CSV table of C-alpha atoms in Angstrom, one decimal:
chain,number,residue,atom,x,y,z
A,191,MET,CA,36.6,28.2,-25.7
A,192,ARG,CA,39.0,26.4,-28.2
A,193,LEU,CA,41.5,24.4,-27.1
A,194,PRO,CA,44.8,24.6,-27.2
A,195,ASP,CA,46.6,22.7,-30.2
A,196,ALA,CA,47.8,19.5,-28.7
A,197,PRO,CA,50.7,16.9,-30.3
A,198,TYR,CA,48.9,14.9,-33.0
A,199,ALA,CA,49.3,11.3,-31.2
A,200,PHE,CA,47.5,12.9,-27.5
A,201,ARG,CA,43.7,13.5,-29.5
A,202,PRO,CA,42.2,11.3,-27.5
A,203,ALA,CA,39.2,11.4,-29.9
A,204,LYS,CA,41.7,10.5,-32.6
A,205,ARG,CA,43.9,7.8,-30.5
A,206,ILE,CA,40.6,5.6,-29.6
A,207,GLN,CA,40.0,5.5,-33.1
A,208,ARG,CA,43.3,4.7,-34.1
A,209,MET,CA,43.3,1.9,-31.3
A,210,MET,CA,40.2,0.9,-32.0
A,211,PHE,CA,41.3,-0.1,-36.3
A,212,CYS,CA,44.2,-2.1,-34.9
A,213,ASP,CA,41.7,-3.7,-32.6
A,214,ALA,CA,39.1,-4.8,-35.3
A,215,VAL,CA,42.5,-5.6,-37.8
A,216,ARG,CA,44.3,-7.8,-36.0
A,217,LEU,CA,41.6,-10.5,-36.0
A,218,LEU,CA,42.8,-10.7,-40.1
A,219,ARG,CA,45.5,-13.2,-39.1
A,220,ALA,CA,42.4,-15.8,-39.4
A,221,ILE,CA,43.3,-15.0,-42.7
A,222,ARG,CA,46.5,-15.0,-43.4
A,223,PRO,CA,49.7,-14.0,-40.5
A,224,MET,CA,50.2,-10.5,-39.8
A,225,GLU,CA,53.7,-10.5,-40.9
A,226,ASP,CA,52.5,-11.1,-44.9
A,227,TYR,CA,50.4,-7.8,-44.2
A,228,ARG,CA,51.9,-4.7,-45.8
A,229,TYR,CA,50.5,-1.3,-44.1
A,230,VAL,CA,50.3,1.5,-46.7
A,231,GLY,CA,49.1,5.3,-45.6
A,232,LEU,CA,50.1,9.1,-44.9
A,233,GLY,CA,52.0,9.3,-42.4
A,234,HIS,CA,52.5,12.8,-41.6
A,235,TRP,CA,56.3,13.0,-39.9
A,236,GLN,CA,55.7,11.9,-36.0
A,237,PHE,CA,54.5,7.9,-38.0
A,238,VAL,CA,51.7,7.1,-35.1
A,239,ASP,CA,49.2,5.2,-36.9
A,240,PHE,CA,53.1,3.2,-38.1
A,241,GLU,CA,54.4,2.9,-34.9
A,242,LEU,CA,50.8,1.2,-33.8
A,243,MET,CA,50.9,-0.6,-37.1
A,244,ARG,CA,53.8,-2.5,-35.8
A,245,ARG,CA,53.8,-2.3,-32.3
A,246,GLU,CA,50.1,-3.5,-31.9
A,247,VAL,CA,49.6,-5.2,-35.1
A,248,GLY,CA,52.5,-6.3,-35.9
A,249,VAL,CA,52.9,-5.6,-39.5
A,250,GLN,CA,56.7,-5.4,-40.9
A,251,SER,CA,56.4,-4.0,-44.2
A,252,MET,CA,55.0,0.0,-44.0
A,253,VAL,CA,54.6,2.6,-46.9
A,254,SER,CA,54.4,6.2,-46.3
A,255,ILE,CA,52.6,8.8,-48.9
A,256,GLU,CA,54.6,12.2,-48.1
A,257,ARG,CA,53.2,15.3,-50.1
A,258,ASP,CA,55.2,17.1,-48.2
A,259,THR,CA,58.2,17.2,-50.6
A,260,ALA,CA,60.3,20.6,-49.1
A,261,ARG,CA,60.6,18.4,-46.1
A,262,GLN,CA,61.9,14.9,-47.1
A,263,ALA,CA,65.4,15.0,-44.7
A,264,ARG,CA,63.0,15.7,-41.3
A,265,PHE,CA,60.6,12.4,-42.5
A,266,GLU,CA,63.4,10.6,-43.1
A,267,GLU,CA,65.1,11.5,-39.4
A,268,ASN,CA,61.7,10.9,-38.0
A,269,LYS,CA,61.1,7.3,-39.5
A,270,PRO,CA,61.0,5.1,-36.3
A,271,PHE,CA,61.7,1.8,-38.3
A,272,GLY,CA,64.0,1.1,-40.5
A,273,GLN,CA,61.3,-0.9,-43.0
A,274,ILE,CA,59.3,2.6,-43.9
A,275,GLU,CA,59.6,3.1,-47.4
A,276,LEU,CA,59.0,6.8,-47.9
A,277,LEU,CA,57.3,7.8,-51.4
A,278,PHE,CA,57.2,11.5,-52.2
A,279,GLY,CA,53.8,13.1,-54.3
A,280,GLU,CA,50.8,12.7,-55.1
A,281,ALA,CA,49.3,10.0,-53.7
A,282,PHE,CA,47.0,8.7,-57.0
A,283,GLU,CA,50.6,9.2,-58.4
A,284,LYS,CA,52.5,7.3,-55.8
A,285,LEU,CA,50.1,4.4,-55.3
A,286,GLN,CA,51.2,3.5,-59.0
A,287,GLU,CA,54.5,2.5,-58.1
A,288,ILE,CA,53.5,-0.1,-55.2
A,289,ASN,CA,53.0,-3.4,-55.4
A,290,LEU,CA,49.8,-3.5,-54.9
A,291,THR,CA,49.4,-7.6,-54.9
A,292,VAL,CA,50.4,-7.9,-52.0
A,293,PRO,CA,48.2,-8.4,-49.0
A,294,THR,CA,47.9,-4.5,-47.5
A,295,ILE,CA,45.6,-2.9,-44.9
A,296,ALA,CA,45.7,0.9,-46.5
A,297,TRP,CA,44.5,3.6,-44.4
A,298,LEU,CA,44.1,6.8,-46.7
A,299,ASP,CA,43.6,9.1,-43.4
A,300,TYR,CA,42.6,12.9,-45.8
A,301,THR,CA,41.9,16.0,-43.8
A,302,SER,CA,39.2,17.8,-46.1
A,303,LYS,CA,36.3,16.0,-47.5
A,304,LEU,CA,35.0,13.3,-49.7
A,305,THR,CA,36.7,14.5,-53.4
A,306,ALA,CA,37.1,13.2,-56.6
A,307,ALA,CA,40.1,12.6,-55.8
A,308,GLY,CA,39.7,10.8,-53.1
A,309,LEU,CA,38.1,8.9,-54.4
A,310,ARG,CA,39.8,7.8,-58.0
A,311,ASP,CA,42.4,7.0,-54.7
A,312,LEU,CA,40.7,4.8,-53.2
A,313,LYS,CA,38.6,3.3,-56.6
A,314,PHE,CA,42.3,2.3,-57.1
A,315,LEU,CA,42.7,0.5,-54.2
A,316,ALA,CA,39.9,-1.1,-54.6
A,317,GLY,CA,40.6,-2.4,-58.1
A,318,GLU,CA,43.6,-3.8,-57.6
A,319,LEU,CA,44.4,-5.0,-53.8
A,320,PRO,CA,44.0,-8.4,-53.2
A,321,ALA,CA,41.1,-10.5,-51.3
A,322,GLY,CA,41.9,-10.0,-47.9
A,323,SER,CA,42.8,-6.3,-48.1
A,324,VAL,CA,42.1,-3.4,-45.8
A,325,VAL,CA,40.6,0.1,-47.9
A,326,ALA,CA,39.8,2.5,-45.3
A,327,ALA,CA,39.6,6.2,-44.9
A,328,THR,CA,39.7,9.3,-42.9
A,329,PHE,CA,37.3,12.7,-44.2
A,330,ASN,CA,36.6,16.3,-42.9
A,331,CYS,CA,32.5,16.2,-41.9
A,332,HIS,CA,31.5,19.6,-40.9
A,333,PRO,CA,28.8,20.6,-42.9
A,334,ASP,CA,29.4,23.7,-45.5
A,335,ARG,CA,26.8,26.8,-45.2
A,336,GLU,CA,23.2,26.1,-45.1
A,337,ASP,CA,22.4,27.4,-48.8
A,338,GLN,CA,25.4,25.7,-50.2
A,339,ARG,CA,25.9,22.0,-49.4
A,340,LEU,CA,24.8,20.4,-52.6
A,341,GLU,CA,26.5,22.4,-54.9
A,342,ALA,CA,30.2,22.1,-52.7
A,343,LEU,CA,29.5,18.5,-52.2
A,344,ILE,CA,28.8,17.9,-56.2
A,345,ARG,CA,31.7,20.8,-56.7
A,346,ALA,CA,33.6,18.5,-54.5
A,347,VAL,CA,33.1,15.0,-55.4
A,348,GLY,CA,31.5,15.6,-59.2
A,349,GLY,CA,27.4,15.5,-60.4
A,350,GLU,CA,27.4,12.0,-61.4
A,351,VAL,CA,27.9,10.4,-58.1
A,352,VAL,CA,25.7,12.6,-55.9
A,353,PRO,CA,22.8,10.2,-55.2
A,354,GLY,CA,19.8,12.1,-56.7
A,355,ASP,CA,17.4,12.2,-54.0
A,356,VAL,CA,20.3,13.9,-51.9
A,357,ASP,CA,19.5,17.2,-51.0
A,358,GLU,CA,20.4,20.9,-48.4
A,359,ASP,CA,18.8,18.7,-45.7
A,360,ALA,CA,20.9,15.7,-45.6
A,361,LEU,CA,24.4,17.1,-45.8
A,362,ASP,CA,24.2,18.6,-42.2
A,363,ARG,CA,26.3,17.9,-39.6
A,364,ASP,CA,24.2,14.2,-39.1
A,365,GLY,CA,23.7,13.8,-42.3
A,366,LEU,CA,26.9,15.4,-44.3
A,367,PRO,CA,29.0,11.6,-42.9
A,368,ARG,CA,26.3,9.7,-44.0
A,369,VAL,CA,26.3,11.0,-47.4
A,370,GLN,CA,29.6,10.9,-48.4
A,371,ARG,CA,29.9,7.1,-47.1
A,372,ARG,CA,26.9,6.2,-48.8
A,373,ILE,CA,29.1,8.2,-52.1
A,374,LEU,CA,32.4,6.1,-50.9
A,375,MET,CA,30.6,2.2,-50.4
A,376,GLU,CA,28.9,2.9,-53.7
A,377,GLN,CA,31.6,3.9,-56.3
A,378,LEU,CA,33.7,1.0,-54.6
A,379,ASP,CA,31.4,-1.4,-55.1
A,380,ALA,CA,30.7,-1.2,-58.0
A,381,VAL,CA,34.8,-1.4,-58.7
A,382,VAL,CA,35.3,-4.8,-56.4
A,383,SER,CA,31.6,-5.9,-58.3
A,384,ALA,CA,33.5,-5.6,-61.5
A,385,ARG,CA,36.6,-7.6,-60.7
A,386,THR,CA,37.5,-11.1,-61.8
A,387,PRO,CA,36.9,-12.8,-60.3
A,388,ALA,CA,34.0,-11.0,-59.0
A,389,ALA,CA,34.4,-9.8,-55.0
A,390,ARG,CA,32.5,-7.5,-52.6
A,391,LEU,CA,33.2,-5.0,-49.8
A,392,GLN,CA,32.7,-6.1,-46.4
A,393,GLN,CA,32.0,-2.7,-44.6
A,394,PHE,CA,33.1,-3.2,-40.6
A,395,MET,CA,34.0,0.1,-39.6
A,396,PHE,CA,31.7,3.3,-39.2
A,397,LEU,CA,32.9,6.0,-36.8
A,398,ARG,CA,32.6,9.8,-35.7
A,399,TYR,CA,34.9,11.6,-34.2
A,400,ALA,CA,35.9,15.0,-33.6
A,401,ASP,CA,39.2,17.0,-32.0
A,402,ARG,CA,38.7,20.1,-33.4
A,403,THR,CA,36.3,19.1,-36.5
A,404,PRO,CA,34.1,16.7,-37.0
A,405,MET,CA,35.4,13.6,-38.7
A,406,MET,CA,34.3,10.1,-40.1
A,407,PHE,CA,36.2,6.9,-40.4
A,408,TRP,CA,35.4,4.3,-43.0
A,409,ALA,CA,37.3,1.3,-43.3
A,410,GLY,CA,35.9,-2.2,-45.4
A,411,LEU,CA,37.6,-5.8,-46.5
A,412,ILE,CA,38.0,-7.2,-49.8
A,413,VAL,CA,36.5,-10.7,-49.7
A,414,ASP,CA,36.2,-12.5,-52.8
A,415,GLU,CA,35.0,-16.5,-52.9
A,416,SER,CA,39.1,-18.0,-51.9
A,417,ILE,CA,38.5,-16.6,-48.7
A,418,GLU,CA,35.1,-16.5,-47.6
A,419,GLU,CA,35.6,-19.6,-45.3
A,420,GLN,CA,38.2,-17.5,-43.6
A,421,VAL,CA,36.3,-14.6,-43.3
A,422,ALA,CA,33.2,-16.3,-41.7
A,423,SER,CA,35.6,-17.1,-39.5
A,424,VAL,CA,36.6,-14.2,-38.4
A,425,PRO,CA,34.3,-12.3,-35.6
A,426,LEU,CA,34.6,-9.0,-36.8
A,427,SER,CA,30.9,-8.3,-35.9
A,428,ARG,CA,31.5,-8.8,-32.2
A,429,LEU,CA,33.4,-5.9,-31.9
A,430,GLU,CA,32.0,-3.1,-29.8
A,431,GLN,CA,33.2,-0.9,-32.6
A,432,PHE,CA,31.5,-2.9,-35.5
A,433,ARG,CA,29.7,-0.7,-37.8
A,434,ASP,CA,28.3,-2.4,-41.5
A,435,GLY,CA,25.4,0.0,-42.2
A,436,ASP,CA,25.1,4.3,-42.2
A,437,ASP,CA,25.0,4.2,-38.4
A,438,SER,CA,27.9,5.5,-37.2
A,439,LEU,CA,29.8,5.4,-33.5
A,440,ASP,CA,30.5,8.0,-32.5
A,441,ILE,CA,32.9,9.1,-30.4
A,442,SER,CA,32.5,12.1,-28.1
A,443,VAL,CA,35.5,11.9,-25.7
A,444,PRO,CA,36.6,15.0,-23.5
A,445,TRP,CA,39.7,16.3,-23.0
A,446,LEU,CA,41.0,15.4,-20.1
A,447,THR,CA,43.5,16.6,-17.5
A,448,THR,CA,46.0,13.5,-16.2
A,449,ARG,CA,44.5,14.0,-12.3
A,450,GLU,CA,41.0,13.8,-13.9
A,451,VAL,CA,41.6,10.7,-15.5
A,452,ILE,CA,43.1,8.9,-12.7
A,453,ALA,CA,40.2,10.5,-10.5
A,454,LEU,CA,37.8,9.0,-12.2
A,455,ASN,CA,39.6,5.9,-12.8
A,456,GLU,CA,39.7,4.9,-9.2
A,457,GLN,CA,35.4,5.7,-8.7
A,458,MET,CA,35.1,3.2,-11.8
A,459,ARG,CA,37.3,0.6,-9.7
A,460,ALA,CA,35.2,1.2,-6.8
A,461,GLY,CA,32.1,0.4,-8.5
A,462,GLU,CA,31.0,4.4,-8.2
A,463,VAL,CA,29.0,6.4,-11.0
A,464,PRO,CA,32.5,8.7,-11.3
A,465,SER,CA,31.7,12.4,-11.6
A,466,LEU,CA,34.2,15.4,-11.1
A,467,ARG,CA,33.7,18.6,-9.8
A,468,GLY,CA,33.9,21.0,-12.6
A,469,ILE,CA,33.6,18.1,-15.3
A,470,GLU,CA,30.0,18.3,-16.8
A,471,ARG,CA,28.2,14.9,-16.1
A,472,ALA,CA,28.0,14.1,-19.8
A,473,ASP,CA,31.3,13.9,-20.5
A,474,CYS,CA,32.4,11.9,-16.7
A,475,GLU,CA,29.4,9.6,-18.3
A,476,ALA,CA,31.1,10.0,-22.1
A,477,TYR,CA,34.7,8.8,-20.5
A,478,ALA,CA,33.6,5.9,-18.9
A,479,SER,CA,32.1,4.6,-22.0
A,480,LEU,CA,35.5,4.6,-23.7
A,481,TYR,CA,38.0,4.6,-20.8
A,482,ARG,CA,39.4,1.4,-22.1
A,483,TRP,CA,40.5,3.0,-25.3
A,484,TYR,CA,41.0,5.9,-23.7
A,485,PRO,CA,45.3,7.6,-23.9
A,486,PRO,CA,46.6,5.7,-20.8
A,487,VAL,CA,48.0,7.8,-17.9
A,488,PRO,CA,50.0,9.6,-16.6
A,489,LEU,CA,52.3,9.1,-20.1
A,490,PRO,CA,49.8,9.6,-23.0
A,491,PHE,CA,51.7,7.7,-26.5
């Protein structure tokens, strides 16, 4: 049964992905103070990611790009911090208006699958942002009909960027996130390695999650010789959420009531294996494995 729509900030798997990302980028303070960074994102009128980047990470300067030009007043009214600059229009157009010489954490949170337009946005960022910056993206990864998957991918991103060994069987629910990640890495790597001085893209997160539809999240750090020593001191690889290859961390958490969360927490504090009547054991185990990231109760953020 499909659950009723929940407020944007209450989606537990999305919340966990956000918190894991914030937890990782906080480590970049080994490269430079977080106050020196700027956050660029696609804010939505609730600005959840911006709240977290300010409160959890400490980023002060922020830019939100909004496609919805018809409701500018609502975005302005809901803007939680005066330092957020709002730009209204298409992402690629507005990215070119931003001073990209500033160290940046750029997270383009798309709701669609990977497209040529999304690749263009991310390649532009990878080519312009200074070393020490983060490029991150979210994409839908719900597979198309079995006999139309390859055709749909080619139509979305362009046949020239689809690896020749990708076929219909590689684009199922498990395969599509890997293929989208592969295309993203290959395209961005080519841009970053062509920079002067040459740089590299260090992937540090690759997650899969689902609240309503399967989604993937990817993040990489731009590194060149000027910051190699500092990057070596950043313990990203020690993080629970660190992934640098095509094996993703799958975030699978149940939707739970406040009463259920409190009961499970009490059992775990007592050293018991969590279980609740009416909740499948697999869901209880999934909660136990990720409970420190779960939205706090009684009131989620």
